[in-house]
Each structure stands twice: as structure tokens, then as C-alpha cells.
mmCIF file of C-alpha atoms in Angstrom:
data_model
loop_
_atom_site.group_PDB
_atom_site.id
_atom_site.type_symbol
_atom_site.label_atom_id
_atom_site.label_comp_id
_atom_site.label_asym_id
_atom_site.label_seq_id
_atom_site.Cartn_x
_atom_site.Cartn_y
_atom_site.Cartn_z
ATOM 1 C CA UNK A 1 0.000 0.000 0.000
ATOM 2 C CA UNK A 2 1.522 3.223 -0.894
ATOM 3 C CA UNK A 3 0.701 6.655 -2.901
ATOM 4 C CA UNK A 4 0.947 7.221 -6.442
ATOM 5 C CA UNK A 5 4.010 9.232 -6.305
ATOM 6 C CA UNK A 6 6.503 9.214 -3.880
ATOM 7 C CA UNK A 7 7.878 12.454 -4.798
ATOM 8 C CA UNK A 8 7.847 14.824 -1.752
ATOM 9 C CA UNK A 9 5.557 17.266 -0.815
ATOM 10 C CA UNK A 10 7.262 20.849 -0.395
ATOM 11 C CA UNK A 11 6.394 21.994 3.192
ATOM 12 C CA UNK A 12 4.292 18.880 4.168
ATOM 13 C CA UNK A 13 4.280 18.830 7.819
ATOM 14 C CA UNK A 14 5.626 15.891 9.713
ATOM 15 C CA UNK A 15 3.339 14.106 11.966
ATOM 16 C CA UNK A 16 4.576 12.737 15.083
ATOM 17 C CA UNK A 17 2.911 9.366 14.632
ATOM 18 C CA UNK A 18 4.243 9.039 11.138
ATOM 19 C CA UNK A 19 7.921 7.155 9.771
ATOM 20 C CA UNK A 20 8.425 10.792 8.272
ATOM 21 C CA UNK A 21 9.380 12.160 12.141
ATOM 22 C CA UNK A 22 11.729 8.937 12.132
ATOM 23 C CA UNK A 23 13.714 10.411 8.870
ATOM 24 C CA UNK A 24 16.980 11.491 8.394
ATOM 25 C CA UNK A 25 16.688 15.541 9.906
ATOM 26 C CA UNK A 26 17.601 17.496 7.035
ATOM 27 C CA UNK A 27 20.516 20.648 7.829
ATOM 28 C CA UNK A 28 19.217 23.655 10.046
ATOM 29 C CA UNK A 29 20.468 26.954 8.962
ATOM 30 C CA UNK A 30 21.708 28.796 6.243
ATOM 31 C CA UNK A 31 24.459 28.388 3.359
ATOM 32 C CA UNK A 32 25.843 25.160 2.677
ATOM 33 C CA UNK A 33 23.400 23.092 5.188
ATOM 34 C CA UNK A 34 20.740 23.330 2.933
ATOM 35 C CA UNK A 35 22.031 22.900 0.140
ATOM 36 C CA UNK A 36 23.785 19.808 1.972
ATOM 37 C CA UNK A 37 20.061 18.462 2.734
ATOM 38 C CA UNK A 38 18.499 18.998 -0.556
ATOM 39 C CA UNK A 39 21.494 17.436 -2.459
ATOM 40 C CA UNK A 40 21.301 14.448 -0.106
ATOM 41 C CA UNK A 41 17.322 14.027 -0.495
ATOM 42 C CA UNK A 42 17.929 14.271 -4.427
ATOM 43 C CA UNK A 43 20.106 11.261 -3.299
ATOM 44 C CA UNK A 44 17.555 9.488 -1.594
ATOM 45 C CA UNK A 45 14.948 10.050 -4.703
ATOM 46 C CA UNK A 46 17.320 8.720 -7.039
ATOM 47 C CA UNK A 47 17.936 5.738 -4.841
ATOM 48 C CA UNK A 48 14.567 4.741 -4.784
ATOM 49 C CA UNK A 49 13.867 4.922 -8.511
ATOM 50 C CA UNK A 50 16.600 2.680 -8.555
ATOM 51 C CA UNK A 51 15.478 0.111 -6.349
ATOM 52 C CA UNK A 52 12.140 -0.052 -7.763
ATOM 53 C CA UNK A 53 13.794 -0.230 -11.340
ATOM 54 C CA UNK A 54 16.589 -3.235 -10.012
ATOM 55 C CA UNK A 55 15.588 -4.308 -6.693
ATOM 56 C CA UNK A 56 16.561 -3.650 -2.636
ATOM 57 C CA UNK A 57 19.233 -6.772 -3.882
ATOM 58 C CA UNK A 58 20.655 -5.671 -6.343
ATOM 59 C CA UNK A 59 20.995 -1.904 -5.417
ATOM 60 C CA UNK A 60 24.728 -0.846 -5.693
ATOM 61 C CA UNK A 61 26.239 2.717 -4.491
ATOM 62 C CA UNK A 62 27.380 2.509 -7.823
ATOM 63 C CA UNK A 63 24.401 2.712 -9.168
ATOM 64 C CA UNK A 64 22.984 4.904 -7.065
ATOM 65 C CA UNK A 65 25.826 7.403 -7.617
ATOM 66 C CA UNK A 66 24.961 7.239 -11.750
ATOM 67 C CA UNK A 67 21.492 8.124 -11.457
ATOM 68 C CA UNK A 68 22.013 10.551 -8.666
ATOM 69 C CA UNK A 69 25.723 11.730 -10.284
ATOM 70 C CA UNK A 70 26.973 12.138 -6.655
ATOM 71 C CA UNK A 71 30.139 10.343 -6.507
ATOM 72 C CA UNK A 72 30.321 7.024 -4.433
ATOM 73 C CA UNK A 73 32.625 8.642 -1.789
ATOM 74 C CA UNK A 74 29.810 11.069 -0.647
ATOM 75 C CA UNK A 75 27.151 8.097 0.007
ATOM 76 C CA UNK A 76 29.377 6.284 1.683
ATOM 77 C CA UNK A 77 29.856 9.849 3.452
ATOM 78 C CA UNK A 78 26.133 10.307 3.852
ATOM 79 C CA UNK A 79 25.262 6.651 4.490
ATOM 80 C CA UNK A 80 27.948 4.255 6.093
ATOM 81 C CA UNK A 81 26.822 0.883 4.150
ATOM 82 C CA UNK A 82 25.100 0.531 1.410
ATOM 83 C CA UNK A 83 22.353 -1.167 3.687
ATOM 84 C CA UNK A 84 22.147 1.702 5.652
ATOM 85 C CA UNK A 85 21.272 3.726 2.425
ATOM 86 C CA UNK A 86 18.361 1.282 1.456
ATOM 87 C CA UNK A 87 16.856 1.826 4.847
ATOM 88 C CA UNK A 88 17.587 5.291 4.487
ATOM 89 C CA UNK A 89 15.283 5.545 1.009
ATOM 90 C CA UNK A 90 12.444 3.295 2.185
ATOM 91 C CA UNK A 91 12.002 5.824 5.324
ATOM 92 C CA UNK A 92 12.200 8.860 2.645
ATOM 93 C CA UNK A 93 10.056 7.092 0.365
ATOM 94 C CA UNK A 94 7.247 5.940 2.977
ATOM 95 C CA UNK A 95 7.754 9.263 5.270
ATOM 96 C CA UNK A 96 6.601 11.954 2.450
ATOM 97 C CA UNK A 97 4.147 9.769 1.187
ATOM 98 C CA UNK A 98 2.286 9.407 4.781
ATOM 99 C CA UNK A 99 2.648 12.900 5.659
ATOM 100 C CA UNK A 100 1.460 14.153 2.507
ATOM 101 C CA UNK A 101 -1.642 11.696 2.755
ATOM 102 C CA UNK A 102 -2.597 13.054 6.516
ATOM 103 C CA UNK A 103 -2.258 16.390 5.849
ATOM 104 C CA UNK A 104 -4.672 15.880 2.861
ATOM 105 C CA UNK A 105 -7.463 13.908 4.578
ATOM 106 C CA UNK A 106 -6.981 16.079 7.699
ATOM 107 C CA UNK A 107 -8.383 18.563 5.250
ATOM 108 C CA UNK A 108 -11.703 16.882 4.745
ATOM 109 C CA UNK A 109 -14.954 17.661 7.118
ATOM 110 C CA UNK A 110 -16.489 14.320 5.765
ATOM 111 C CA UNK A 111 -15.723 10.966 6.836
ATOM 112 C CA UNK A 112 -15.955 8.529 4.408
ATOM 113 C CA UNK A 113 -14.193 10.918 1.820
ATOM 114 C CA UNK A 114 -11.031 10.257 4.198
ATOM 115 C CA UNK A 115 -11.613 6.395 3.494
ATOM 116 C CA UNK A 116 -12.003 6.541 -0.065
ATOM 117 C CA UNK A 117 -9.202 8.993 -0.462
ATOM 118 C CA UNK A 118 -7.105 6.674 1.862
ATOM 119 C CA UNK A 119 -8.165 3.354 -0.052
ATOM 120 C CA UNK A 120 -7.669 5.319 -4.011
ATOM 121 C CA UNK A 121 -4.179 6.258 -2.990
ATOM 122 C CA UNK A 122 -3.231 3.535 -1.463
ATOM 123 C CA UNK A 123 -4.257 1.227 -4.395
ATOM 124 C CA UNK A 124 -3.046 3.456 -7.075
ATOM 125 C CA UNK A 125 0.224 2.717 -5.772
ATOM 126 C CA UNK A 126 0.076 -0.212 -6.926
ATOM 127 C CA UNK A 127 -1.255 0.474 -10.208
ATOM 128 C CA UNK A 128 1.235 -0.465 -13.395
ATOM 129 C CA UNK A 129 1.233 2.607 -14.677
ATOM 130 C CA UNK A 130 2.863 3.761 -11.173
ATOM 131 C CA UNK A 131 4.895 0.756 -10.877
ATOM 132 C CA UNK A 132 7.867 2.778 -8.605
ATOM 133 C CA UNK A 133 5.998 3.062 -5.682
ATOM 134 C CA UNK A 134 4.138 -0.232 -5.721
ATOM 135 C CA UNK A 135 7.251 -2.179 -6.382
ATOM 136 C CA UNK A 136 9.093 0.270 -3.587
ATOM 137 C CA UNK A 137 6.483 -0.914 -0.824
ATOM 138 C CA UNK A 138 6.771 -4.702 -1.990
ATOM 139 C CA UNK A 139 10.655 -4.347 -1.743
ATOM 140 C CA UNK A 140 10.718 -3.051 1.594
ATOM 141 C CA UNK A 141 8.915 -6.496 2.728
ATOM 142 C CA UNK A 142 11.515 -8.185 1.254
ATOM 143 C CA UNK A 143 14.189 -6.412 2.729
ATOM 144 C CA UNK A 144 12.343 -5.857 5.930
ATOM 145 C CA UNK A 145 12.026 -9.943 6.392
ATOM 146 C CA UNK A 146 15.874 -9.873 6.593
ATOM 147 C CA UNK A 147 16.674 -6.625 8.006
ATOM 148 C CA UNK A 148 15.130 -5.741 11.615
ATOM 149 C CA UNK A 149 15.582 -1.894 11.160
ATOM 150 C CA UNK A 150 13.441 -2.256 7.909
ATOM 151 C CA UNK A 151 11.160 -4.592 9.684
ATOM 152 C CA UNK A 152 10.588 -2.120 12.800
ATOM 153 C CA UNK A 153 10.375 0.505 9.907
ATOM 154 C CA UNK A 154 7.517 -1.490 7.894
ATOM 155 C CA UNK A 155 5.049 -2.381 10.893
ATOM 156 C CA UNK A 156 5.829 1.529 11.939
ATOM 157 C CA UNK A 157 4.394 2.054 8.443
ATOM 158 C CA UNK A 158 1.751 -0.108 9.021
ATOM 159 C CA UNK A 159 0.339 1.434 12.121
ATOM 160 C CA UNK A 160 0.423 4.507 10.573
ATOM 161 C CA UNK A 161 -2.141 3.627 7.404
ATOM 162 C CA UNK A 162 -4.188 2.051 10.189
ATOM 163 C CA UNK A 163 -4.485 4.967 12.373
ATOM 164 C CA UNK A 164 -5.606 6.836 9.497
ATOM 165 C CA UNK A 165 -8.684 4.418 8.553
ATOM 166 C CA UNK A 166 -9.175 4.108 12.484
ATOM 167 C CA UNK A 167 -9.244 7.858 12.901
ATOM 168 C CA UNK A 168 -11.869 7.980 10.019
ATOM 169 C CA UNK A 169 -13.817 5.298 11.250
ATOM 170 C CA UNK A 170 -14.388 7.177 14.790
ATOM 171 C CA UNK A 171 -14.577 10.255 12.824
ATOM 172 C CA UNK A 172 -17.831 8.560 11.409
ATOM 173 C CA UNK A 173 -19.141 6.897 14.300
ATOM 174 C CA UNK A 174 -19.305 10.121 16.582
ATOM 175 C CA UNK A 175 -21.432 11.559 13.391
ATOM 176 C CA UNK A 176 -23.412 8.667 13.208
ATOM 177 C CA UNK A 177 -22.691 7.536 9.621
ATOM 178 C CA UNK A 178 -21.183 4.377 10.693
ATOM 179 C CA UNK A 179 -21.957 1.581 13.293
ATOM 180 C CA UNK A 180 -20.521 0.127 15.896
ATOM 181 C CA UNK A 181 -20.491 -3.181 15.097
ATOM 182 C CA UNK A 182 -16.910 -3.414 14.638
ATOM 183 C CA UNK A 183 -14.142 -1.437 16.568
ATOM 184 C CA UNK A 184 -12.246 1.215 14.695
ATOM 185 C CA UNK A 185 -9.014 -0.554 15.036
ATOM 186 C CA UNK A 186 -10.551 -4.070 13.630
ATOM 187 C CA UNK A 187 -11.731 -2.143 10.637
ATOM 188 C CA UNK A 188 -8.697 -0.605 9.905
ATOM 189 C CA UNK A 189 -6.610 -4.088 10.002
ATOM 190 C CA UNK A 190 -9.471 -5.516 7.541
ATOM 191 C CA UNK A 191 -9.032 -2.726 5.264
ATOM 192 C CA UNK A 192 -5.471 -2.391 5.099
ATOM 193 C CA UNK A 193 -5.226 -6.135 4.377
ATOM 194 C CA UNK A 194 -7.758 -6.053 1.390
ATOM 195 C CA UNK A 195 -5.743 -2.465 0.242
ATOM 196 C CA UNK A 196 -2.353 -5.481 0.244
ATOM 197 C CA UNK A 197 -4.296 -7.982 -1.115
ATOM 198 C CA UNK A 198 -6.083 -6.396 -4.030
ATOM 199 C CA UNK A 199 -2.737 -4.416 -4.745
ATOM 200 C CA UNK A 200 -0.483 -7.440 -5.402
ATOM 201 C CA UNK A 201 -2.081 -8.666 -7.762
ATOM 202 C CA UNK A 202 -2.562 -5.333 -8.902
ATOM 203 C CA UNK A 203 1.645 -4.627 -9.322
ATOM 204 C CA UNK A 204 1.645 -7.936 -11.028
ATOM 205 C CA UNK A 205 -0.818 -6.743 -13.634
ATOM 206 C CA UNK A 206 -3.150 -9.245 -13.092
ATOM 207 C CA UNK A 207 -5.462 -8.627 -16.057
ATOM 208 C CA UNK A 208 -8.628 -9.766 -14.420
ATOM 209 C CA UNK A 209 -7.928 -7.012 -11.913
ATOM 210 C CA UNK A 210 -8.269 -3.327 -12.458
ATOM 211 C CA UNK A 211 -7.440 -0.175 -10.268
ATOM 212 C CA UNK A 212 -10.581 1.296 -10.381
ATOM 213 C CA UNK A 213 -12.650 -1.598 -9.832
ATOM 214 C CA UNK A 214 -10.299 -2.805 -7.021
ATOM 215 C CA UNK A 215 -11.009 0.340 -5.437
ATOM 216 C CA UNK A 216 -14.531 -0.112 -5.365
ATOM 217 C CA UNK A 217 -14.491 -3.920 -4.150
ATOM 218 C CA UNK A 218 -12.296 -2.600 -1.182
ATOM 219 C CA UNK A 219 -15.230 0.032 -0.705
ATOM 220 C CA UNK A 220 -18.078 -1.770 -0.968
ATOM 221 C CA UNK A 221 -16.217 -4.212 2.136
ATOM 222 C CA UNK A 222 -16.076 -1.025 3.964
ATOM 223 C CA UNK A 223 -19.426 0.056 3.409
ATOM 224 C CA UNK A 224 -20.586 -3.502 4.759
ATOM 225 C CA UNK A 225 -18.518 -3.686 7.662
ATOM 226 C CA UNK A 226 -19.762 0.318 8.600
ATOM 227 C CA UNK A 227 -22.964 -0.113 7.990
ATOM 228 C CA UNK A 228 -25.256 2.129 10.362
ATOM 229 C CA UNK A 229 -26.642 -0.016 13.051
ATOM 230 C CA UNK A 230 -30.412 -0.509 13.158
#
């Protein structure tokens, strides 16, 4: 599950609950700091264009340092290992795209907007038209299953997409648009896992599945599982 783009938003807030506040800090101050920090997120875009093109595996600093043209010497500089510097683009990768998707349903007044917002970008992800950030999330299990700093960083991830359904679930409930049949936090587990398991087939370009109508089956789940009691 992941957003359409994983470019960053310019100024999107970090929340405190999201993998974005467990980033890299970029440099405070003037001059050379910032240009410091925007060279080295440059760094971490092109790293994850070229993991989702090649694979967490076979991601080199090398390789890395020709899409990015910063010379290997400065991400070993910026990064330690090249381990370090996958870990280091899955947070940048999954910490824009979660701020950027709670500052936008924090935005909306009307619950189940948030959860159709929350469901379209999540699955659109996964789309193969947007096949970088679909195949980024899927990589980061992969990694993650090996790496336990990935791992901590993927269930972080995780509880972060669910407090966003489970926030718009109560947000519903204390309107009265959805029951109570089900706890918030049960919904938001069911959802999340039918976001995963439309969207691998989905990244796979399954052709008996499509994004739009994926979105709706995930929606009309929802809509069962909320329905107003009575």
C-alpha cells in the first residue's frame, strides 16, 4: 500500500505518529546546510527509482551514484553501508508519502471521503502505470524480512495507514454515519489487508484485476462492515 508518487511534498508537515518524524533531519540553517540536505534528499529520490527499477538486492552505491551523479565517496559519506542507504530511502520514500496523505485527509470535514481517499491512494500505488511506488512498498517487505531496522520501519508504516482508517472510522461513528459493530481498530486491520491484497495482484498486472474496480471492491467491504446499526 503506498501513494501514487513518492515524490515529496514541499512543506508537508511531519506528523509525530508518522515514519516521516523517524527520517533522516535534514541541515538547520543557512548556506551550505541546505544545500547539503536537498542534495542528499535528491540522493535518496534517485535511490529509490533505482530500487524499484533493479531491486533492494541488487541496489549498488554505484548505481545509485549514476542516477544521482553524486560520486560514491559522498554516500558512503552520507550513508555508512550501502544497507544503511536502502533503509535510508524506504524511510524517505514511505515518510513523504504518509505525511502528505494526513495532511490531505486532515483537510476533509467528511468521513468517508477520508476512506475513499485513503483506499484510491493507497491502491493506485500499486497500479502499473505507477509501478515505482508499488514495487518500492513490496521491496521493503523483502528487505524488511531480513533486516530488523526495515522490519521495525515497515510495521511503523503499518500502524500509521491504520491509524488513518481508524481515525476515520471514529470520525464517522461520533457523526453517526457508521456503526458500531466493529471497533475502529478491527476495521482498519481488515481494510489495510484487502488495500495489500487487491494491490499485489494489482503490481503484477493481473489482467482480471483493475485499479478502479479494485477500489470499489475494497469500498463496498467497507461500506458492509460500517454499515449504520439498526
Amino acid at each position: 500500500m503506498t501513494a501514487a508518487s513518492l515524490q515529496p511534498a514541499p512543506g508537508a508537515p511531519a506528523s509525530p505518529g508518522s515514519s516521516v518524524s523517524r527520517g533522516s533531519r535534514g541541515s538547520r540553517g543557512r548556506g551550505p546546510g541546505r544545500r547539503a540536505g536537498r542534495r542528499k534528499t535528491a540522493v535518496l529520490e534517485a535511490a529509490c527509482r533505482v530500487i524499484a527499477d533493479r531491486g533492494a538486492d541488487a541496489t549498488r552505491f554505484a548505481d545509485v551514484a549514476a542516477e544521482s551523479g553524486v560520486p560514491v565517496s559522498t554516500l558512503q559519506y552520507y550513508f555508512g553501508s550501502r544497507e544503511d542507504m536502502l533503509v535510508a530511502a524506504f524511510r524517505h520514500a514511505s515518510g513523504t508519502e504518509i505525511a502528505a496523505l494526513e495532511a490531505d485527509v486532515a483537510a476533509m470535514s467528511d468521513p468517508w471521503d477520508r476512506l475513499e481517499r485513503i483506499v484510491t491512494t493507497a491502491l493506485a500505488g500499486y497500479s502499473p502505470d505507477a509501478p515505482e511506488a508499488g514495487r518500492l512498498w513490496i521491496e521493503s517487505w523483502h528487505f524488511g524480512i531480513r533486516d530488523p531496522e526495515m522490519r521495525a520501519d515497515a510495521l511503523e508504516d503499518y500502524r500509521a495507514w491504520r491509524r488513518l482508517v481508524a481515525d476515520a472510522v471514529r470520525h464517522g461513528v461520533e457523526q453517526g454515519r457508521f456503526g458500531t459493530g466493529h471497533p475502529p481498530e478491527t476495521v482498519a486491520r481488515l481494510a489495510i489487508a484487502l488495500v495489500d491484497g487487491m494491490g499485489i495482484p494489482l503490481a503484477l498486472a493481473d489482467p482480471d484485476l483493475s485499479g478502479p474496480g479494485a477500489v470499489q471492491d475494497v469500498l463496498a467491504a467497507l461500506r458492509e462492515l460500517l454499515r449504520p446499526d439498526g
